[in-house]
Amino acid sequence: MSGKTPRVLVTPTPDLGKVLNCMTNIDIDGECNVSASVQIAQLALKHRQNKNQRQRIVIFVCSPLSEDKDKLVKIAKKLKKNNVAVDVVSFGAEEDNQEKLDAFFAAVNSNGNSHLVTVPPGPVLSDVLISSPIFQGEGGGYGFAGGAGGGGGGGGGGGGDGFEFGVDPNMDPELALALRVSLEEERDRQNRAAAAAAAAGGAPGEAGAAGTSAPAAEGGAALAAAAATPAPAAAAGAAAAADMDLDEDALLQQALAMSMEVDSAAAAAAGGAQATPAPTSAPVATPGAPAPAPAPAAAAPGADADAMDEDAELALALRLSMADAGPEGKEGEGK
Amino acid sequence: MAKEAKDLLEHIDFASLECLNEAPGHGVANVLKQGYREQDELFLESDTDEQLLINIRFQNRVKLGSIVIKAIDEDKAPKTVKLYVNRPHMGFSDTSSVPASQELELSPAALAKGDPVPLKLVKFNAVEVLSVFIESNHGGEETTKLCKIALFGSTGEVFNVAEIKKQGEEK
């Protein structure tokens, strides 16, 4: 947006390569002319190919603005009227521009669709941006704009998976996928358990489950502790899990435990839970079971201390399944 | 052949409905959607200035017979309304360059009651996209407010298997 006159370096395109290519050709020259640039950007957006896409302009400002506040506010109002969202990244000359940009942002922001990020000198620009609402805002949706060239970009596709489990997608996509899949399976199982509980009715289901768990119940103090703590946490509705689910649970827990060797506490919890419902899997049951440690709700903070970030979700999933398995154990103990 | 005008509410494609310069919280759904539009407390209000531009897309081609606009706040009630046909994704800048299919001057009395305003049938014969541009209001207020918009007309040839069957049974 400088030089002789602001100009469009590249029209809105989904092709990231084109945009990056033009960025390298940007010269630093002349004075910053935001009003003309924004108007040119608006025009470029107006003539975009896919009219169903929403309009967004991202402005990178690092020089003192020559326009006065009123003019900027007028431009902002025009943008808001035309449903154009604006993201402003201010660095370099923040103090000079702060007041003007604040007024601009207040005028253009409609229901939180726009953002204003001020970057002080020091941290790397890209790091600050990634952690700012611009990227986090709409689940990772972002747009591009040729800052110096005054070209406006339409809103582009999304970024990662919303960083559900920490920074998983960047560091370890397979892990992220595994976690998501296991969580979903867990939820499915929960739903099935709840549905089965509703169908089978309270008493008969519990008696059956208690019967099968009784023989395996003499696991000892470890099991009692594991069983006792889940019991209060378990929802009454989900208490009677149907028999047919238990074996599947056990196998699922095994698979999860084995794939997640990182969290030994969680693995032990899974081991403890398996022993109760499925007598057949007794051999796998107790791979060194410091069972009191991993118990769910009551000891949750303790377990969480070990299971950080990406493991926390998995631990939660395991705990939930344990919570179902727990009451059967308690029934066995009582009898 | 008498064409009875029916409410075209179910033919509006709400997914692509958009309104430019609407205030957050007082959006166009309040005046168009079933149930919402009957309540006067739910209204559409403009945001930055008094103009509003509503782009309505229909699921099939319709013939528009009349339009109902209801506004109880007299000063903020719309005065000049321009209708554009089959211009998808209109913007405010287009309103000055594109000729309107019909221009309406609304009176506060009619607006308060919500009387239907008849439209020139010829121009609204095959409408897929209707743009309603509210240019000014009666009191010269900063914002324009309205409670209901309803469109009446007919949908032309719509293939309805159920109807065919019925006629067969009658015979």
Short mmCIF file of C-alpha atoms in Angstrom, two decimals:
data_model
loop_
_atom_site.label_atom_id
_atom_site.label_comp_id
_atom_site.label_asym_id
_atom_site.label_seq_id
_atom_site.Cartn_x
_atom_site.Cartn_y
_atom_site.Cartn_z
CA MET A 1 0.00 0.00 0.00
CA SER A 2 2.85 2.31 -0.74
CA GLY A 3 5.02 3.29 -3.59
CA LYS A 4 3.45 5.41 -6.30
CA THR A 5 0.03 3.98 -5.63
CA PRO A 6 -1.32 0.89 -3.88
CA ARG A 7 -1.81 -1.92 -6.32
CA VAL A 8 -3.13 -5.46 -6.40
CA LEU A 9 -0.30 -7.95 -6.53
CA VAL A 10 -2.48 -11.01 -6.75
CA THR A 11 -6.24 -11.42 -7.00
CA PRO A 12 -8.04 -13.62 -4.48
CA THR A 13 -6.97 -17.18 -5.09
CA PRO A 14 -6.89 -20.44 -3.18
CA ASP A 15 -3.37 -21.00 -4.50
CA LEU A 16 -1.03 -20.32 -1.62
CA GLY A 17 2.04 -20.54 -3.83
CA LYS A 18 0.95 -17.61 -5.93
CA VAL A 19 0.47 -15.44 -2.90
CA LEU A 20 3.81 -16.32 -1.38
CA ASN A 21 5.50 -15.73 -4.69
CA CYS A 22 4.16 -12.20 -4.87
CA MET A 23 5.10 -11.53 -1.29
CA THR A 24 8.73 -11.96 -2.12
CA ASN A 25 8.47 -9.23 -4.73
CA ILE A 26 7.21 -6.63 -2.31
CA ASP A 27 9.36 -3.50 -2.15
CA ILE A 28 9.46 -1.13 0.74
CA ASP A 29 8.88 2.25 -0.79
CA GLY A 30 6.97 5.47 -0.24
CA GLU A 31 4.35 6.17 2.40
CA CYS A 32 1.64 4.06 3.90
CA ASN A 33 -1.73 4.71 2.30
CA VAL A 34 -4.32 2.67 4.17
CA SER A 35 -7.50 4.30 2.90
CA ALA A 36 -6.71 3.74 -0.76
CA SER A 37 -5.48 0.23 -0.07
CA VAL A 38 -8.61 -0.75 1.80
CA GLN A 39 -10.83 0.59 -0.93
CA ILE A 40 -8.87 -1.28 -3.56
CA ALA A 41 -9.09 -4.39 -1.42
CA GLN A 42 -12.83 -3.97 -1.13
CA LEU A 43 -13.12 -3.76 -4.88
CA ALA A 44 -10.99 -6.85 -5.34
CA LEU A 45 -13.27 -8.71 -2.95
CA LYS A 46 -16.35 -7.48 -4.70
CA HIS A 47 -15.16 -9.10 -7.90
CA ARG A 48 -14.21 -12.38 -6.35
CA GLN A 49 -15.15 -15.56 -8.16
CA ASN A 50 -17.00 -17.37 -5.41
CA LYS A 51 -19.55 -14.92 -4.08
CA ASN A 52 -20.66 -17.32 -1.38
CA GLN A 53 -17.45 -16.79 0.54
CA ARG A 54 -17.49 -14.19 3.25
CA GLN A 55 -15.31 -11.12 2.86
CA ARG A 56 -12.33 -10.46 5.09
CA ILE A 57 -9.40 -8.07 4.81
CA VAL A 58 -6.20 -8.57 6.76
CA ILE A 59 -4.09 -5.45 7.17
CA PHE A 60 -0.46 -5.47 8.26
CA VAL A 61 0.57 -2.00 9.41
CA CYS A 62 4.07 -1.08 10.43
CA SER A 63 4.38 2.59 9.56
CA PRO A 64 2.65 5.62 11.03
CA LEU A 65 -0.71 6.18 9.40
CA SER A 66 -1.15 9.40 7.49
CA GLU A 67 -4.96 9.44 7.65
CA ASP A 68 -6.74 10.98 10.59
CA LYS A 69 -9.05 9.10 12.91
CA ASP A 70 -12.33 10.33 11.41
CA LYS A 71 -11.41 9.25 7.95
CA LEU A 72 -10.46 5.82 9.22
CA VAL A 73 -13.71 5.50 11.12
CA LYS A 74 -15.64 6.45 8.02
CA ILE A 75 -13.87 3.75 6.05
CA ALA A 76 -14.51 1.27 8.84
CA LYS A 77 -18.21 2.01 8.82
CA LYS A 78 -18.36 1.47 5.10
CA LEU A 79 -16.67 -1.90 5.56
CA LYS A 80 -19.06 -2.91 8.30
CA LYS A 81 -22.00 -1.89 6.19
CA ASN A 82 -20.85 -4.20 3.44
CA ASN A 83 -20.31 -7.10 5.82
CA VAL A 84 -16.53 -7.11 5.45
CA ALA A 85 -14.58 -8.34 8.45
CA VAL A 86 -11.14 -6.87 9.09
CA ASP A 87 -8.12 -8.23 10.93
CA VAL A 88 -5.47 -5.65 11.75
CA VAL A 89 -1.93 -6.60 12.71
CA SER A 90 -0.03 -3.62 14.04
CA PHE A 91 3.69 -3.76 14.58
CA GLY A 92 6.59 -1.41 14.18
CA ALA A 93 4.80 1.86 14.88
CA GLU A 94 2.32 0.67 17.48
CA GLU A 95 2.21 3.71 19.77
CA ASP A 96 1.64 6.14 16.94
CA ASN A 97 -1.14 4.11 15.46
CA GLN A 98 -2.72 2.62 18.55
CA GLU A 99 -5.41 5.23 19.01
CA LYS A 100 -6.33 5.40 15.35
CA LEU A 101 -6.42 1.65 14.97
CA ASP A 102 -8.52 1.25 18.09
CA ALA A 103 -11.09 3.63 16.69
CA PHE A 104 -10.97 1.87 13.33
CA PHE A 105 -11.39 -1.52 14.93
CA ALA A 106 -14.27 -0.42 17.12
CA ALA A 107 -16.09 0.92 14.09
CA VAL A 108 -15.57 -2.11 11.87
CA ASN A 109 -16.13 -4.86 14.39
CA SER A 110 -19.52 -6.47 14.01
CA ASN A 111 -20.22 -9.10 16.61
CA GLY A 112 -16.64 -10.16 17.03
CA ASN A 113 -15.83 -11.05 13.46
CA SER A 114 -12.85 -8.69 13.34
CA HIS A 115 -9.64 -8.69 15.33
CA LEU A 116 -6.92 -6.23 16.23
CA VAL A 117 -3.53 -7.58 17.22
CA THR A 118 -0.73 -5.34 18.35
CA VAL A 119 2.69 -6.92 18.30
CA PRO A 120 5.41 -5.24 20.38
CA PRO A 121 9.00 -5.46 19.24
CA GLY A 122 10.67 -8.61 20.49
CA PRO A 123 8.69 -11.79 19.91
CA VAL A 124 8.59 -13.34 16.48
CA LEU A 125 5.63 -12.05 14.49
CA SER A 126 4.42 -15.43 13.29
CA ASP A 127 4.43 -16.93 16.79
CA VAL A 128 2.37 -14.11 18.18
CA LEU A 129 -0.08 -14.36 15.31
CA ILE A 130 -0.60 -18.09 15.65
CA SER A 131 -1.54 -17.71 19.28
CA SER A 132 -3.76 -14.71 18.63
CA PRO A 133 -7.52 -14.78 18.08
CA ILE A 134 -6.92 -14.30 14.38
CA PHE A 135 -5.87 -17.89 14.02
CA GLN A 136 -7.67 -19.35 16.97
CA GLY A 137 -10.85 -17.46 16.29
CA GLU A 138 -12.79 -19.37 13.70
CA GLY A 139 -11.25 -22.75 14.29
CA GLY A 140 -8.15 -21.82 12.41
CA GLY A 141 -9.67 -19.89 9.52
CA TYR A 142 -7.40 -17.25 8.12
CA GLY A 143 -6.99 -15.03 5.10
CA PHE A 144 -4.12 -13.53 3.22
CA ALA A 145 -3.42 -10.04 2.01
CA GLY A 146 -0.47 -8.54 0.23
CA GLY A 147 0.32 -5.88 2.79
CA ALA A 148 2.53 -3.63 0.76
CA GLY A 149 0.66 -4.15 -2.44
CA GLY A 150 -2.78 -3.29 -1.22
CA GLY A 151 -4.29 -6.49 -2.59
CA GLY A 152 -7.16 -7.88 -0.56
CA GLY A 153 -7.66 -11.56 0.01
CA GLY A 154 -10.89 -13.38 0.67
CA GLY A 155 -11.20 -15.60 3.72
CA GLY A 156 -9.29 -18.80 3.12
CA GLY A 157 -9.61 -22.39 4.29
CA GLY A 158 -9.10 -23.52 7.85
CA GLY A 159 -5.89 -24.42 9.65
CA GLY A 160 -5.42 -27.37 12.02
CA ASP A 161 -8.08 -29.32 13.86
CA GLY A 162 -8.62 -26.57 16.37
CA PHE A 163 -5.85 -27.81 18.63
CA GLU A 164 -8.09 -30.07 20.61
CA PHE A 165 -5.34 -32.03 22.27
CA GLY A 166 -2.68 -29.42 22.60
CA VAL A 167 -0.41 -28.88 19.63
CA ASP A 168 -0.99 -32.34 18.22
CA PRO A 169 -1.62 -31.67 14.56
CA ASN A 170 1.69 -29.94 14.11
CA MET A 171 3.86 -32.33 16.03
CA ASP A 172 2.18 -35.67 15.66
CA PRO A 173 -0.78 -36.07 13.34
CA GLU A 174 -1.08 -39.80 13.93
CA LEU A 175 -1.33 -39.27 17.64
CA ALA A 176 -4.01 -36.67 17.19
CA LEU A 177 -5.96 -39.05 15.01
CA ALA A 178 -5.58 -41.93 17.46
CA LEU A 179 -6.73 -39.79 20.35
CA ARG A 180 -9.72 -38.49 18.48
CA VAL A 181 -10.73 -41.96 17.38
CA SER A 182 -10.39 -43.38 20.87
CA LEU A 183 -12.43 -40.54 22.34
CA GLU A 184 -15.17 -41.11 19.83
CA GLU A 185 -15.20 -44.82 20.42
CA GLU A 186 -15.41 -44.11 24.11
CA ARG A 187 -18.38 -41.84 23.55
CA ASP A 188 -20.07 -44.44 21.38
CA ARG A 189 -19.53 -47.03 24.04
CA GLN A 190 -20.95 -44.72 26.65
CA ASN A 191 -24.03 -44.15 24.54
CA ARG A 192 -24.48 -47.83 23.95
CA ALA A 193 -24.05 -48.52 27.64
CA ALA A 194 -26.59 -45.90 28.54
CA ALA A 195 -29.03 -47.21 25.96
CA ALA A 196 -28.54 -50.78 27.09
CA ALA A 197 -28.98 -49.71 30.70
CA ALA A 198 -32.25 -48.06 29.85
CA ALA A 199 -33.40 -51.11 27.92
CA ALA A 200 -32.27 -53.86 30.26
CA GLY A 201 -33.65 -52.19 33.37
CA GLY A 202 -31.86 -51.69 36.65
CA ALA A 203 -32.00 -54.87 38.77
CA PRO A 204 -31.62 -57.75 36.31
CA GLY A 205 -28.66 -56.16 34.56
CA GLU A 206 -26.78 -55.47 37.73
CA ALA A 207 -27.34 -58.96 39.10
CA GLY A 208 -25.95 -60.50 35.95
CA ALA A 209 -22.91 -58.27 35.93
CA ALA A 210 -22.30 -58.86 39.61
CA GLY A 211 -22.45 -62.62 39.12
CA THR A 212 -19.69 -62.69 36.54
CA SER A 213 -17.51 -60.28 38.41
CA ALA A 214 -17.75 -62.06 41.76
CA PRO A 215 -15.28 -64.84 40.95
CA ALA A 216 -12.67 -62.41 39.76
CA ALA A 217 -13.31 -60.00 42.56
CA GLU A 218 -10.73 -61.33 44.93
CA GLY A 219 -8.07 -59.27 43.25
CA GLY A 220 -7.29 -57.81 46.64
CA ALA A 221 -6.99 -54.39 48.18
CA ALA A 222 -5.89 -52.85 44.91
CA LEU A 223 -9.09 -53.76 43.16
CA ALA A 224 -11.23 -52.68 46.08
CA ALA A 225 -9.63 -49.29 46.06
CA ALA A 226 -10.04 -48.95 42.32
CA ALA A 227 -13.63 -50.12 42.51
CA ALA A 228 -14.58 -47.96 45.46
CA THR A 229 -13.40 -44.67 44.03
CA PRO A 230 -15.12 -45.06 40.66
CA ALA A 231 -18.38 -46.02 42.33
CA PRO A 232 -19.27 -42.57 43.67
CA ALA A 233 -18.25 -41.02 40.40
CA ALA A 234 -20.32 -43.37 38.26
CA ALA A 235 -23.67 -41.97 37.19
CA ALA A 236 -26.58 -44.01 38.43
CA GLY A 237 -28.00 -44.37 34.98
CA ALA A 238 -24.87 -45.87 33.53
CA ALA A 239 -24.36 -48.19 36.48
CA ALA A 240 -25.77 -51.32 34.86
CA ALA A 241 -23.66 -51.90 31.80
CA ALA A 242 -24.84 -54.83 29.74
CA ASP A 243 -22.67 -57.93 29.76
CA MET A 244 -22.09 -57.93 26.04
CA ASP A 245 -20.30 -54.60 26.23
CA LEU A 246 -17.89 -55.62 28.93
CA ASP A 247 -15.72 -57.87 26.83
CA GLU A 248 -15.49 -55.26 24.12
CA ASP A 249 -14.55 -52.70 26.75
CA ALA A 250 -11.83 -54.90 28.09
CA LEU A 251 -10.32 -55.41 24.68
CA LEU A 252 -10.58 -51.73 23.89
CA GLN A 253 -8.90 -50.83 27.13
CA GLN A 254 -6.15 -53.29 26.42
CA ALA A 255 -5.58 -51.85 22.99
CA LEU A 256 -5.51 -48.33 24.30
CA ALA A 257 -3.30 -49.22 27.19
CA MET A 258 -0.82 -50.94 24.96
CA SER A 259 -0.70 -48.15 22.45
CA MET A 260 -0.28 -45.58 25.15
CA GLU A 261 2.64 -47.01 27.06
CA VAL A 262 3.63 -43.46 27.96
CA ASP A 263 1.16 -43.15 30.77
CA SER A 264 1.86 -46.08 33.04
CA ALA A 265 -0.63 -44.87 35.64
CA ALA A 266 -3.43 -44.92 33.10
CA ALA A 267 -2.34 -48.32 31.87
CA ALA A 268 -2.48 -49.67 35.39
CA ALA A 269 -5.95 -48.26 35.81
CA ALA A 270 -7.02 -50.02 32.67
CA GLY A 271 -5.46 -53.20 34.00
CA GLY A 272 -7.35 -52.85 37.28
CA ALA A 273 -10.62 -52.20 35.49
CA GLN A 274 -10.24 -55.15 33.20
CA ALA A 275 -9.75 -57.62 36.03
CA THR A 276 -13.19 -56.96 37.43
CA PRO A 277 -15.57 -57.47 34.54
CA ALA A 278 -13.77 -59.98 32.38
CA PRO A 279 -12.48 -63.07 34.15
CA THR A 280 -11.13 -64.35 30.87
CA SER A 281 -8.67 -61.54 30.59
CA ALA A 282 -7.32 -62.07 34.10
CA PRO A 283 -3.80 -62.84 32.90
CA VAL A 284 -3.50 -59.41 31.34
CA ALA A 285 -5.20 -57.87 34.32
CA THR A 286 -2.49 -56.82 36.66
CA PRO A 287 0.71 -55.68 35.05
CA GLY A 288 1.96 -54.25 38.30
CA ALA A 289 -1.10 -52.50 39.55
CA PRO A 290 -0.54 -49.45 41.70
CA ALA A 291 -4.26 -49.09 41.28
CA PRO A 292 -5.04 -46.45 43.91
CA ALA A 293 -3.11 -43.90 41.93
CA PRO A 294 -5.10 -43.89 38.71
CA ALA A 295 -8.60 -43.90 40.16
CA PRO A 296 -10.98 -41.40 38.53
CA ALA A 297 -12.91 -38.51 39.96
CA ALA A 298 -11.60 -38.52 43.49
CA ALA A 299 -7.98 -38.82 42.50
CA ALA A 300 -8.43 -36.94 39.25
CA PRO A 301 -6.05 -34.07 40.03
CA GLY A 302 -3.32 -36.52 40.98
CA ALA A 303 -3.70 -38.54 37.80
CA ASP A 304 -3.81 -35.43 35.74
CA ALA A 305 -0.56 -34.26 37.12
CA ASP A 306 1.06 -37.20 35.36
CA ALA A 307 -1.13 -37.24 32.28
CA MET A 308 -0.45 -33.86 30.73
CA ASP A 309 -2.00 -32.27 27.67
CA GLU A 310 -2.39 -34.95 25.04
CA ASP A 311 -2.63 -37.74 27.57
CA ALA A 312 -5.26 -36.02 29.66
CA GLU A 313 -7.94 -36.74 27.09
CA LEU A 314 -6.99 -40.38 26.88
CA ALA A 315 -6.90 -40.68 30.67
CA LEU A 316 -10.34 -39.20 30.82
CA ALA A 317 -11.61 -41.70 28.30
CA LEU A 318 -10.13 -44.57 30.26
CA ARG A 319 -11.53 -43.22 33.49
CA LEU A 320 -14.99 -42.99 32.06
CA SER A 321 -14.90 -46.60 30.98
CA MET A 322 -13.52 -47.57 34.35
CA ALA A 323 -16.38 -45.76 35.97
CA ASP A 324 -18.73 -48.12 34.20
CA ALA A 325 -16.72 -51.16 35.07
CA GLY A 326 -16.30 -49.98 38.65
CA PRO A 327 -19.84 -50.44 39.99
CA GLU A 328 -19.87 -54.09 38.91
CA GLY A 329 -16.80 -54.64 41.00
CA LYS A 330 -18.43 -52.93 43.92
CA GLU A 331 -21.50 -55.10 43.59
CA GLY A 332 -19.30 -58.18 43.64
CA GLU A 333 -17.50 -56.93 46.74
CA GLY A 334 -20.73 -56.21 48.57
CA LYS A 335 -22.03 -59.68 47.95
CA MET B 1 -57.81 -18.18 -14.19
CA ALA B 2 -57.67 -16.88 -10.66
CA LYS B 3 -54.22 -17.01 -9.17
CA GLU B 4 -54.47 -16.96 -5.43
CA ALA B 5 -51.49 -15.38 -3.83
CA LYS B 6 -49.98 -17.53 -1.16
CA ASP B 7 -47.30 -16.86 1.35
CA LEU B 8 -43.97 -17.74 -0.16
CA LEU B 9 -42.34 -18.33 3.20
CA GLU B 10 -41.50 -21.99 2.63
CA HIS B 11 -39.89 -21.24 -0.70
CA ILE B 12 -37.31 -18.90 0.75
CA ASP B 13 -33.84 -20.40 0.94
CA PHE B 14 -32.83 -19.38 4.43
CA ALA B 15 -29.35 -20.79 4.09
CA SER B 16 -28.33 -18.17 1.57
CA LEU B 17 -30.36 -15.36 3.08
CA GLU B 18 -28.22 -12.33 3.78
CA CYS B 19 -28.82 -8.80 4.93
CA LEU B 20 -26.23 -6.06 4.67
CA ASN B 21 -25.92 -3.49 7.44
CA GLU B 22 -28.08 -5.34 9.92
CA ALA B 23 -27.39 -4.78 13.58
CA PRO B 24 -26.12 -7.81 15.49
CA GLY B 25 -29.00 -9.33 17.40
CA HIS B 26 -31.61 -7.71 15.23
CA GLY B 27 -31.16 -9.66 12.08
CA VAL B 28 -33.28 -10.33 9.05
CA ALA B 29 -34.44 -13.70 10.40
CA ASN B 30 -36.53 -11.80 12.92
CA VAL B 31 -38.71 -10.39 10.20
CA LEU B 32 -38.85 -13.27 7.78
CA LYS B 33 -39.00 -16.50 9.73
CA GLN B 34 -42.22 -18.19 10.68
CA GLY B 35 -43.30 -17.14 14.12
CA TYR B 36 -40.54 -14.61 14.56
CA ARG B 37 -42.11 -12.22 12.15
CA GLU B 38 -45.43 -12.20 13.95
CA GLN B 39 -43.87 -10.84 17.10
CA ASP B 40 -43.41 -7.11 17.07
CA GLU B 41 -40.69 -7.25 19.69
CA LEU B 42 -38.43 -9.11 17.28
CA PHE B 43 -37.35 -6.60 14.68
CA LEU B 44 -34.75 -5.94 12.06
CA GLU B 45 -32.70 -2.85 12.67
CA SER B 46 -29.97 -1.31 10.60
CA ASP B 47 -26.52 -0.76 12.00
CA THR B 48 -24.18 1.89 10.64
CA ASP B 49 -26.72 4.02 8.83
CA GLU B 50 -30.36 3.89 7.84
CA GLN B 51 -30.01 1.75 4.73
CA LEU B 52 -30.59 -1.97 4.55
CA LEU B 53 -30.08 -4.41 1.74
CA ILE B 54 -31.70 -7.84 1.97
CA ASN B 55 -30.89 -10.54 -0.56
CA ILE B 56 -33.54 -13.27 -0.63
CA ARG B 57 -33.04 -16.35 -2.73
CA PHE B 58 -35.92 -18.68 -3.51
CA GLN B 59 -35.74 -22.41 -3.90
CA ASN B 60 -37.61 -22.29 -7.16
CA ARG B 61 -38.80 -19.65 -9.54
CA VAL B 62 -41.73 -17.68 -8.15
CA LYS B 63 -44.11 -15.03 -9.32
CA LEU B 64 -44.38 -12.21 -6.83
CA GLY B 65 -47.75 -10.61 -6.40
CA SER B 66 -47.40 -8.42 -3.37
CA ILE B 67 -45.12 -7.62 -0.49
CA VAL B 68 -46.02 -6.88 3.11
CA ILE B 69 -43.76 -4.71 5.22
CA LYS B 70 -44.75 -3.96 8.77
CA ALA B 71 -43.07 -1.34 10.92
CA ILE B 72 -44.59 0.05 14.08
CA ASP B 73 -41.95 2.63 14.95
CA GLU B 74 -43.06 5.48 12.73
CA ASP B 75 -39.89 7.54 12.65
CA LYS B 76 -37.72 4.58 11.92
CA ALA B 77 -40.10 3.01 9.46
CA PRO B 78 -38.82 2.57 5.92
CA LYS B 79 -39.86 5.20 3.39
CA THR B 80 -38.29 4.41 0.06
CA VAL B 81 -37.89 0.77 -0.83
CA LYS B 82 -36.41 -0.44 -4.07
CA LEU B 83 -36.83 -3.97 -5.32
CA TYR B 84 -34.34 -5.70 -7.60
CA VAL B 85 -34.97 -8.98 -9.33
CA ASN B 86 -32.45 -11.72 -10.12
CA ARG B 87 -29.31 -9.87 -9.15
CA PRO B 88 -27.48 -12.25 -6.85
CA HIS B 89 -25.26 -10.86 -4.09
CA MET B 90 -26.16 -7.23 -4.52
CA GLY B 91 -24.11 -4.69 -2.65
CA PHE B 92 -24.85 -1.11 -1.70
CA SER B 93 -22.69 0.19 -4.51
CA ASP B 94 -24.79 -1.74 -7.01
CA THR B 95 -27.97 0.02 -5.97
CA SER B 96 -26.90 3.22 -7.63
CA SER B 97 -25.87 1.59 -10.89
CA VAL B 98 -28.54 -1.07 -11.36
CA PRO B 99 -32.08 0.04 -12.26
CA ALA B 100 -34.70 -1.10 -9.79
CA SER B 101 -37.53 -3.34 -10.94
CA GLN B 102 -39.89 -1.37 -8.79
CA GLU B 103 -39.64 1.50 -6.38
CA LEU B 104 -42.08 1.75 -3.48
CA GLU B 105 -42.96 4.74 -1.36
CA LEU B 106 -44.48 3.45 1.85
CA SER B 107 -46.84 5.35 4.08
CA PRO B 108 -46.58 5.07 7.86
CA ALA B 109 -50.24 4.13 8.16
CA ALA B 110 -49.91 1.19 5.80
CA LEU B 111 -46.70 0.14 7.48
CA ALA B 112 -48.23 0.11 10.92
CA LYS B 113 -50.98 -2.21 9.78
CA GLY B 114 -48.85 -4.29 7.48
CA ASP B 115 -50.95 -3.90 4.34
CA PRO B 116 -49.78 -5.74 1.29
CA VAL B 117 -48.38 -3.58 -1.45
CA PRO B 118 -49.17 -4.92 -4.91
CA LEU B 119 -46.28 -5.37 -7.31
CA LYS B 120 -46.12 -5.05 -11.06
CA LEU B 121 -46.67 -8.62 -12.08
CA VAL B 122 -44.79 -8.27 -15.35
CA LYS B 123 -41.50 -7.50 -13.69
CA PHE B 124 -41.79 -10.12 -11.00
CA ASN B 125 -42.75 -13.02 -13.19
CA ALA B 126 -39.79 -15.34 -12.72
CA VAL B 127 -37.99 -14.37 -9.58
CA GLU B 128 -35.14 -16.44 -8.20
CA VAL B 129 -33.38 -13.76 -6.21
CA LEU B 130 -35.09 -10.74 -4.75
CA SER B 131 -33.14 -7.84 -3.30
CA VAL B 132 -34.93 -5.43 -1.04
CA PHE B 133 -33.09 -2.14 -0.68
CA ILE B 134 -34.41 0.11 2.06
CA GLU B 135 -33.07 3.50 1.21
CA SER B 136 -34.48 5.87 3.79
CA ASN B 137 -36.83 6.13 6.69
CA HIS B 138 -39.62 8.53 7.56
CA GLY B 139 -38.09 10.35 10.45
CA GLY B 140 -34.63 10.71 8.96
CA GLU B 141 -33.40 8.63 11.87
CA GLU B 142 -30.01 7.04 12.02
CA THR B 143 -31.41 3.54 11.97
CA THR B 144 -34.34 1.91 10.27
CA LYS B 145 -36.52 -0.60 12.06
CA LEU B 146 -39.11 -3.05 10.77
CA CYS B 147 -40.91 -6.03 12.31
CA LYS B 148 -42.13 -8.10 9.42
CA ILE B 149 -41.58 -8.82 5.78
CA ALA B 150 -43.83 -11.23 3.94
CA LEU B 151 -43.95 -12.09 0.28
CA PHE B 152 -47.02 -13.28 -1.53
CA GLY B 153 -47.33 -14.83 -4.92
CA SER B 154 -47.44 -18.14 -6.67
CA THR B 155 -44.86 -20.70 -7.50
CA GLY B 156 -45.83 -21.51 -11.03
CA GLU B 157 -45.43 -25.08 -12.21
CA VAL B 158 -44.31 -27.14 -9.30
CA PHE B 159 -44.32 -30.87 -9.88
CA ASN B 160 -46.24 -32.37 -7.01
CA VAL B 161 -46.80 -36.11 -7.24
CA ALA B 162 -49.33 -36.17 -4.41
CA GLU B 163 -51.62 -33.86 -6.29
CA ILE B 164 -51.55 -35.96 -9.39
CA LYS B 165 -52.61 -39.00 -7.46
CA LYS B 166 -55.51 -37.18 -5.88
CA GLN B 167 -56.92 -36.15 -9.23
CA GLY B 168 -56.70 -39.70 -10.46
CA GLU B 169 -58.74 -40.92 -7.49
CA GLU B 170 -61.37 -38.28 -8.01
CA LYS B 171 -61.93 -39.49 -11.53
#
